C-alpha cells in the first residue's frame, strides 16, 4: 500500500536492528485519515470472504481495524491483555509468550462476542514472531468460529511470523512488508 | 445524545451500584457506526473552539476520539498507561490514583506530540472521579499547551469528577449524563 509505505519512509525510524518506530502515525500518535485508508484496504483485500466480526487486540490494533469493521458493517472486538473492570469470567483466553519481556501473558475475549457462526477477520498493527496473531486465532478456534484471515498493517518479513501463521493454514494480508531494517535503512520486500 | 442513551438503555447493564457495563458497544466490542456519530457530536459541541490535537488515553478512549480527530483533520494522540516498546524517555508523565486498585499509575505522552502552540481536545469514555481526565490536563499544561475542553462519552453525574474538573476551570461536554444506577436502574440526568 503506497500511502503506508511513504508514511513509513517519511515518518518512521529504525530504532534497532529489529524494531521500526512508527509512533508518529500508528503506535502513539494516530493519523486517522491514513487509518481510514488502511481499513478500506483491508476490506478490499478480503472482499472475497464472508466476514461477520473483526477481532483485534488493544491498544494499537484498534485504529487500523476501526474502519475495516465500519465498512464491513460488522462489530469490532478488541482482546484485552489484562482484566478490565467489567470483564466477567465467561471468557476465552489464550497465552502469548513475549521474547522481549521473557514472560507469558494471557489475552481475553468475552464469550458473548464470538459465536461458532462467526467468520472473523483478525487485524493487528505489527506481525513479528506471530505470537499475538496466533493467540487471536486460538481464541477464534476455541469459540468454534472461522478465521476468515489475518490482516496486518506492517509485516517484518525478516522474522518468521508470517511463515508460522501460514503453516497453520491461515491467510495473511500485509499492507507493508519489510525485508530489512539493517543499518537503519528500511527496505521493503517488493523493492528487491 | 439520543442514539447513545438508547444504546446504554438497550445494550448496557448495571453491574453494581456505581458501575455501568457497556462492553457490548464501547469497552470490549465496539459499535463503530455509533462511535463515528459520537466523534461527530464531540466536534459539534466544540465547534466554537480552535483545536489542533485530540488527546485520549488507551484503550477505550481510542474509538470514541477517532472520528472527532478525523473530522477536525488533526492528529489523535493516546496517552500510554505503561511503557511501550518504542517510547523514548523524552516524555511528559502524570500520576493517576486508582481507588479501585488502591495504587498510583503513571501515564505518558511523548514530548514530540504536544507543543505549546497546541489547543487540545481531551476525550475519554467515562467520567467518574475525574482522575484520568485531570492526568491528561496536567500533561497538556506541562507541555505549555491549551486545554480546549474535555469531551466525555458517559458521565456518572453521581460521582464528583465533573465538579472537580470544572473547579479547575476546564469545560466539560458529556454526551450522556447518568444521575443514578441505583437498584440496577439507569436514570439519565435530564430525565428528572
Ligand atoms: N513499533 C514496533 N512495535 C513492534 C515491532 N515488533 C513488534 N512490535 C510490538 O512490540 C510489542 C512486543 O510484543 P511482545 O509480546 O513483547 O513480543 P515479542 O515476543 O516480540 O517480544 C507488541 O506490541 P503491541 O502488543 O502491539 O502493543 P500496543 O502498541 O498495542 O500497546 C508488538 O506489536 C516493531 O518493529 N516496531
Ligand atoms: N465500564 C465502566 N468503566 C468505568 C466506570 N467507571 C469508571 N470506569 C473505568 O474503570 C477504570 C477504573 O479506573 P481506575 O483508574 O481504577 O479508577 P478509580 O479511581 O475509579 O478506581 C477506568 O477504565 P479505563 O482506564 O477507561 O480502561 P480501558 O477500558 O481504557 O482499558 C475507568 O474509565 C463505569 O461505570 N463503567
Coordinates of C-alpha atoms and ligand atoms in Angstrom, one line a residue:
Chain A
X1 CA 0.0 0.0 0.0
X2 CA 1.8 3.1 -1.3
X3 CA 0.5 5.7 1.1
X4 CA 1.5 3.5 4.0
X5 CA 5.0 2.8 2.6
X6 CA 5.5 6.5 2.2
X7 CA 4.4 7.1 5.7
X8 CA 6.9 4.5 7.0
X9 CA 9.7 6.0 4.9
X10 CA 9.0 9.7 5.8
X11 CA 7.6 9.4 9.3
X12 CA 9.1 6.1 10.6
X13 CA 12.5 5.5 12.0
X14 CA 14.7 2.4 12.7
X15 CA 15.2 2.1 16.5
X16 CA 17.3 -1.1 16.4
X17 CA 18.2 -3.9 14.0
X18 CA 14.8 -5.4 14.5
X19 CA 12.5 -2.6 15.6
X20 CA 10.7 0.0 13.4
X21 CA 9.3 3.0 15.3
X22 CA 6.1 4.4 13.8
X23 CA 4.8 6.3 16.9
X24 CA 4.2 9.3 14.7
X25 CA 1.2 7.9 12.9
X26 CA 0.4 4.4 14.3
X27 CA 1.6 3.5 17.8
X28 CA 1.2 6.7 19.9
X29 CA 0.0 9.5 17.6
X30 CA -2.5 8.3 15.1
X31 CA -3.0 9.6 11.6
X32 CA -6.7 8.9 11.3
X33 CA -7.1 9.6 7.6
X34 CA -4.3 7.1 6.9
X35 CA -6.0 4.6 9.3
X36 CA -9.3 5.0 7.3
X37 CA -7.4 4.1 4.1
X38 CA -5.8 1.2 5.9
X39 CA -9.2 -0.1 7.0
X40 CA -10.6 0.3 3.5
X41 CA -7.6 -1.5 2.0
X42 CA -8.1 -4.5 4.4
X43 CA -11.7 -4.7 3.2
X44 CA -10.6 -4.7 -0.4
X45 CA -8.1 -7.5 0.2
X46 CA -10.7 -9.7 1.9
X47 CA -13.6 -8.8 -0.3
X48 CA -13.9 -12.5 -1.4
X49 CA -14.5 -13.5 2.2
X50 CA -17.6 -13.7 4.3
X51 CA -16.8 -11.7 7.5
X52 CA -19.2 -11.2 10.4
X53 CA -16.8 -9.8 13.0
X54 CA -13.4 -8.0 13.2
X55 CA -11.1 -9.1 16.0
X56 CA -8.0 -7.1 17.1
X57 CA -6.0 -6.6 20.3
X58 CA -5.6 -3.5 22.5
X59 CA -4.2 -0.9 22.0
X60 CA -2.5 -0.3 18.6
X61 CA -4.8 -2.7 16.8
X62 CA -7.9 -0.6 17.4
X63 CA -7.3 2.3 15.0
X64 CA -6.3 0.2 11.9
X65 CA -9.2 -2.1 12.4
X66 CA -11.8 0.5 13.1
X67 CA -12.7 1.5 9.5
X68 CA -12.4 -2.1 8.3
X69 CA -15.2 -3.1 10.7
X70 CA -17.2 0.0 9.8
X71 CA -17.0 -0.6 6.0
X72 CA -18.0 -4.3 6.5
X73 CA -20.8 -3.1 8.8
X74 CA -19.8 -5.6 11.5
X75 CA -18.8 -5.2 15.1
X76 CA -15.2 -4.7 16.2
X77 CA -13.9 -6.7 19.2
X78 CA -10.6 -6.0 20.9
X79 CA -8.9 -8.7 23.0
X80 CA -7.9 -7.5 26.5
X81 CA -4.3 -8.0 27.7
X82 CA -5.4 -7.7 31.4
X83 CA -8.7 -7.9 33.2
X84 CA -10.9 -4.8 32.8
X85 CA -13.3 -3.5 35.4
X86 CA -16.3 -5.0 33.7
X87 CA -14.9 -8.3 32.2
X88 CA -16.8 -11.4 33.5
X89 CA -15.3 -14.9 33.9
X90 CA -17.3 -16.0 30.9
X91 CA -14.2 -15.6 28.6
X92 CA -11.9 -17.3 26.1
X93 CA -8.3 -16.9 27.0
X94 CA -5.0 -17.7 25.2
X95 CA -1.4 -17.4 26.4
X96 CA 1.1 -15.4 24.4
X97 CA 4.9 -15.7 25.1
X98 CA 6.9 -12.4 24.9
X99 CA 10.5 -12.8 24.0
X100 CA 11.2 -9.2 24.8
X101 CA 9.7 -9.4 28.3
X102 CA 10.6 -13.1 28.8
X103 CA 7.1 -13.8 30.2
X104 CA 3.8 -15.3 29.3
X105 CA 0.7 -13.1 29.2
X106 CA -3.0 -14.0 28.9
X107 CA -5.3 -12.3 26.4
X108 CA -9.1 -12.4 26.9
X109 CA -12.2 -12.2 24.8
X110 CA -15.7 -12.4 26.3
X111 CA -17.7 -15.4 25.1
X112 CA -20.6 -13.0 24.4
X113 CA -18.8 -11.6 21.4
X114 CA -17.7 -14.7 19.5
X115 CA -20.0 -17.4 18.3
X116 CA -19.5 -20.6 16.2
X117 CA -21.3 -18.9 13.3
X118 CA -18.7 -16.1 13.2
X119 CA -16.3 -15.6 10.3
X120 CA -13.6 -13.4 11.8
X121 CA -11.2 -11.0 10.2
X122 CA -8.2 -10.7 12.6
X123 CA -6.3 -7.4 12.3
X124 CA -3.2 -6.2 14.1
X125 CA -0.6 -3.4 13.6
X126 CA 2.6 -5.5 13.5
X127 CA 3.5 -9.0 12.5
X128 CA 6.8 -10.0 14.0
X129 CA 7.0 -13.5 15.5
X130 CA 3.3 -14.1 15.1
X131 CA 2.5 -14.9 18.7
X132 CA -0.2 -12.3 19.1
X133 CA -1.9 -13.3 15.9
X134 CA -1.8 -17.0 16.9
X135 CA -3.3 -16.1 20.3
X136 CA -6.2 -14.5 18.5
X137 CA -6.7 -17.4 16.1
X138 CA -6.6 -19.7 19.1
X139 CA -9.4 -17.8 20.6
X140 CA -11.5 -17.9 17.4
X141 CA -10.9 -21.6 17.2
X142 CA -12.0 -22.1 20.9
X143 CA -15.2 -20.2 20.0
X144 CA -15.8 -22.7 17.2
X145 CA -15.8 -19.8 14.8
X146 CA -13.9 -19.5 11.5
X147 CA -10.8 -17.4 10.9
X148 CA -11.5 -15.6 7.6
X149 CA -7.9 -14.3 7.5
X150 CA -5.4 -12.1 9.2
X151 CA -4.8 -8.5 8.2
X152 CA -1.5 -6.9 9.2
X153 CA -0.5 -3.3 8.8
X154 CA 3.3 -3.8 8.9
X155 CA 4.9 -7.2 8.5
X156 CA 8.6 -7.7 9.4
X157 CA 9.3 -10.3 6.8
X158 CA 12.8 -11.0 8.3
X159 CA 11.0 -12.5 11.3
X160 CA 9.1 -15.8 11.0
X161 CA 5.6 -14.7 12.0
X162 CA 4.1 -14.9 8.5
X163 CA 5.6 -18.4 7.9
X164 CA 4.4 -19.6 11.3
X165 CA 0.8 -18.4 10.7
X166 CA 0.7 -19.7 7.1
X167 CA 1.9 -23.1 8.3
X168 CA -1.2 -23.2 10.5
X169 CA -3.3 -22.8 7.3
X170 CA -4.3 -19.1 7.8
X171 CA -4.3 -16.5 5.1
X172 CA -2.2 -13.4 5.8
X173 CA -2.6 -10.0 4.0
X174 CA 0.1 -7.4 5.0
X175 CA -0.2 -3.9 3.7
X176 CA 3.6 -3.2 4.1
X177 CA 6.3 -5.9 4.1
X178 CA 9.7 -5.0 5.5
X179 CA 12.6 -7.1 4.2
X180 CA 15.2 -5.5 6.4
X181 CA 15.9 -2.7 8.9
X182 CA 19.7 -3.3 8.6
X183 CA 22.0 -0.3 9.0
X184 CA 19.0 1.8 9.9
X185 CA 17.7 1.5 6.4
X186 CA 14.1 0.5 5.6
X187 CA 13.9 -2.0 2.7
X188 CA 10.5 -3.2 1.6
X189 CA 10.1 -6.8 0.3
X190 CA 8.9 -5.8 -3.1
X191 CA 11.7 -3.4 -3.6
X192 CA 14.0 -6.3 -4.4
Chain B
X1 CA -27.1 12.3 22.6
X2 CA -30.2 10.2 21.9
X3 CA -28.6 7.4 20.0
X4 CA -26.1 6.9 22.8
X5 CA -28.7 7.0 25.5
X6 CA -30.7 4.3 23.6
X7 CA -27.6 2.2 23.3
X8 CA -26.9 2.5 27.0
X9 CA -30.5 1.5 27.8
X10 CA -30.8 -1.3 25.4
X11 CA -27.2 -2.7 25.4
X12 CA -25.9 -1.5 28.7
X13 CA -26.3 -3.2 32.1
X14 CA -25.8 -2.1 35.7
X15 CA -23.0 -4.2 37.3
X16 CA -23.0 -2.7 40.8
X17 CA -24.3 0.4 42.4
X18 CA -21.6 2.5 40.8
X19 CA -20.6 0.7 37.6
X20 CA -22.3 0.7 34.2
X21 CA -21.2 -2.1 31.9
X22 CA -21.2 -1.1 28.2
X23 CA -18.8 -3.8 26.9
X24 CA -21.3 -4.6 24.1
X25 CA -20.6 -1.3 22.2
X26 CA -17.8 0.7 23.9
X27 CA -15.4 -1.1 26.2
X28 CA -14.8 -4.5 24.6
X29 CA -16.9 -4.8 21.5
X30 CA -17.1 -1.6 19.6
X31 CA -20.1 -0.3 17.5
X32 CA -18.1 1.7 15.0
X33 CA -21.0 3.5 13.5
X34 CA -22.1 4.7 16.9
X35 CA -18.5 5.7 17.6
X36 CA -18.5 7.7 14.3
X37 CA -21.6 9.6 15.4
X38 CA -20.1 10.1 18.9
X39 CA -16.9 11.6 17.3
X40 CA -19.1 13.9 15.1
X41 CA -21.1 15.0 18.1
X42 CA -17.9 16.0 20.0
X43 CA -16.9 18.1 17.0
X44 CA -20.3 19.8 17.0
X45 CA -20.1 20.6 20.7
X46 CA -16.7 22.2 20.4
X47 CA -17.1 23.9 17.1
X48 CA -16.6 27.3 18.7
X49 CA -13.0 26.2 19.7
X50 CA -9.7 26.2 17.9
X51 CA -8.4 22.6 18.2
X52 CA -5.1 21.4 16.9
X53 CA -4.8 18.0 18.5
X54 CA -7.1 15.4 20.1
X55 CA -5.7 13.6 23.2
X56 CA -7.1 10.5 24.8
X57 CA -5.9 7.5 26.8
X58 CA -5.6 3.8 25.9
X59 CA -7.6 1.7 25.3
X60 CA -11.3 2.7 25.5
X61 CA -10.7 6.3 24.6
X62 CA -9.4 5.5 21.1
X63 CA -12.6 4.6 19.3
X64 CA -14.7 7.5 20.6
X65 CA -12.0 10.0 19.8
X66 CA -11.0 8.6 16.4
X67 CA -13.7 10.3 14.3
X68 CA -13.5 13.5 16.2
X69 CA -9.8 13.8 15.3
X70 CA -10.7 12.9 11.7
X71 CA -13.5 15.4 11.3
X72 CA -11.2 18.1 12.8
X73 CA -8.4 17.0 10.5
X74 CA -6.0 16.9 13.4
X75 CA -3.8 14.1 14.9
X76 CA -5.1 11.9 17.6
X77 CA -2.6 11.1 20.4
X78 CA -3.3 8.4 23.1
X79 CA -1.5 8.5 26.4
X80 CA 0.1 5.3 27.4
X81 CA -0.5 3.6 30.8
X82 CA 2.7 1.7 30.7
X83 CA 5.9 2.0 28.7
X84 CA 5.6 0.7 25.2
X85 CA 8.4 -0.9 23.1
X86 CA 9.2 2.3 21.3
X87 CA 8.5 5.1 23.8
X88 CA 11.6 7.2 24.5
X89 CA 12.5 9.0 27.8
X90 CA 11.5 12.3 26.2
X91 CA 8.1 12.2 27.7
X92 CA 5.5 14.1 29.9
X93 CA 4.1 12.0 32.7
X94 CA 1.4 12.4 35.2
X95 CA 0.3 10.2 38.2
X96 CA -3.3 8.9 38.5
X97 CA -4.5 7.4 41.7
X98 CA -6.9 4.5 41.3
X99 CA -9.4 4.0 44.2
X100 CA -10.4 0.6 42.8
X101 CA -6.9 -0.8 42.6
X102 CA -5.6 1.4 45.5
X103 CA -2.5 2.3 43.6
X104 CA -0.9 5.1 41.7
X105 CA -0.2 4.7 38.0
X106 CA 1.8 6.8 35.6
X107 CA 0.5 7.9 32.2
X108 CA 2.9 9.0 29.5
X109 CA 2.8 11.2 26.4
X110 CA 5.9 11.8 24.2
X111 CA 7.0 15.4 24.1
X112 CA 7.1 15.1 20.3
X113 CA 3.4 15.1 20.1
X114 CA 2.4 18.1 22.2
X115 CA 3.7 21.6 21.7
X116 CA 2.9 24.9 23.5
X117 CA 1.0 26.0 20.4
X118 CA -1.4 23.2 20.7
X119 CA -5.1 23.6 21.5
X120 CA -6.1 20.2 22.8
X121 CA -9.5 18.5 22.9
X122 CA -9.3 15.8 25.5
X123 CA -11.7 12.8 25.1
X124 CA -12.4 9.8 27.3
X125 CA -15.0 7.1 27.5
X126 CA -16.1 7.5 31.2
X127 CA -16.0 10.4 33.7
X128 CA -16.2 9.1 37.2
X129 CA -13.9 10.7 39.8
X130 CA -12.1 12.7 37.1
X131 CA -8.6 11.4 37.9
X132 CA -7.8 10.3 34.3
X133 CA -9.1 13.5 32.8
X134 CA -7.0 15.6 35.2
X135 CA -3.9 13.5 34.4
X136 CA -4.4 14.4 30.8
X137 CA -5.0 18.1 31.5
X138 CA -1.8 18.0 33.7
X139 CA 0.1 16.7 30.7
X140 CA -1.3 19.4 28.4
X141 CA -0.3 22.1 31.0
X142 CA 3.2 20.6 31.3
X143 CA 3.6 21.0 27.6
X144 CA 2.6 24.6 27.8
X145 CA -0.4 23.9 25.6
X146 CA -4.0 24.9 26.0
X147 CA -6.9 22.6 27.0
X148 CA -9.7 23.5 24.6
X149 CA -12.1 21.3 26.6
X150 CA -12.9 17.8 27.7
X151 CA -15.3 15.5 25.9
X152 CA -16.8 12.6 27.7
X153 CA -18.9 9.8 26.3
X154 CA -20.6 8.7 29.6
X155 CA -20.5 10.9 32.7
X156 CA -21.5 9.4 36.0
X157 CA -23.0 12.5 37.5
X158 CA -23.4 10.9 40.9
X159 CA -19.6 11.0 41.2
X160 CA -17.7 14.2 41.6
X161 CA -15.5 14.1 38.5
X162 CA -17.3 16.8 36.6
X163 CA -17.3 19.1 39.6
X164 CA -13.6 18.5 40.2
X165 CA -12.7 19.3 36.6
X166 CA -14.9 22.3 36.3
X167 CA -13.4 23.7 39.5
X168 CA -10.1 23.6 37.7
X169 CA -11.6 25.9 35.1
X170 CA -12.0 23.3 32.3
X171 CA -15.0 22.9 30.1
X172 CA -16.7 19.5 30.1
X173 CA -19.1 18.2 27.4
X174 CA -20.7 14.8 28.2
X175 CA -22.8 13.0 25.6
X176 CA -24.7 11.0 28.3
X177 CA -25.0 12.0 31.9
X178 CA -26.1 9.4 34.4
X179 CA -27.9 10.6 37.5
X180 CA -28.1 7.2 39.1
X181 CA -27.6 3.4 38.7
X182 CA -29.5 2.7 41.9
X183 CA -31.5 -0.6 42.1
X184 CA -30.0 -1.6 38.7
X185 CA -32.0 1.1 37.0
X186 CA -30.3 3.6 34.7
X187 CA -31.5 7.2 35.2
X188 CA -30.2 9.9 33.0
X189 CA -29.7 13.4 34.4
X190 CA -32.1 15.2 32.1
X191 CA -34.9 12.6 32.8
X192 CA -35.6 14.4 36.0
Ligands
LIG1 N1 6.7 -0.3 16.9 C1 7.1 -1.5 16.8 N2 6.4 -2.5 17.5 C2 6.7 -3.7 17.4 C3 7.7 -4.2 16.5 N3 7.8 -5.5 16.5 C4 6.9 -5.9 17.5 N4 6.3 -4.8 18.0 C5 5.3 -4.8 19.0 O1 6.0 -4.9 20.2 C6 5.2 -5.4 21.2 C7 6.1 -6.6 21.7 O2 5.3 -7.7 22.0 P1 5.8 -8.8 22.9 O3 4.6 -9.5 23.3 O4 6.7 -8.3 24.0 O5 6.5 -9.7 21.8 P2 7.9 -10.4 21.4 O6 7.7 -11.8 21.5 O7 8.1 -9.9 20.0 O8 9.0 -9.9 22.3 C8 3.9 -5.7 20.6 O9 3.2 -4.5 20.8 P3 1.6 -4.4 20.9 O10 1.1 -5.6 21.7 O11 1.0 -4.1 19.6 O12 1.4 -3.2 21.9 P4 0.4 -2.0 21.8 O13 1.1 -0.9 20.9 O14 -0.9 -2.4 21.2 O15 0.3 -1.5 23.2 C9 4.2 -5.8 19.1 O16 3.2 -5.4 18.2 C10 8.4 -3.2 15.7 O17 9.3 -3.4 14.9 N5 8.0 -1.9 15.9
LIG2 N1 -17.5 0.3 32.2 C1 -17.2 1.2 33.1 N2 -16.0 1.6 33.4 C2 -15.9 2.5 34.3 C3 -16.9 3.0 35.1 N3 -16.4 3.9 36.0 C4 -15.1 4.0 35.8 N4 -14.8 3.2 34.8 C5 -13.5 2.8 34.2 O1 -12.9 2.0 35.2 C6 -11.5 2.1 35.1 C7 -11.1 2.3 36.5 O2 -10.2 3.2 36.7 P1 -9.3 3.4 37.9 O3 -8.1 4.1 37.5 O4 -9.1 2.0 38.6 O5 -10.1 4.4 38.8 P2 -10.9 4.6 40.1 O6 -10.2 5.6 40.8 O7 -12.3 5.0 39.6 O8 -10.9 3.3 40.9 C8 -11.2 3.1 34.0 O9 -11.1 2.4 32.8 P3 -10.2 2.8 31.6 O10 -8.9 3.4 32.1 O11 -11.0 3.6 30.7 O12 -9.8 1.4 31.0 P4 -9.8 0.9 29.5 O13 -11.2 0.4 29.2 O14 -9.4 2.1 28.6 O15 -8.8 -0.2 29.4 C9 -12.5 3.9 34.0 O16 -12.7 4.6 32.8 C10 -18.2 2.5 34.9 O17 -19.2 2.9 35.5 N5 -18.3 1.6 33.9

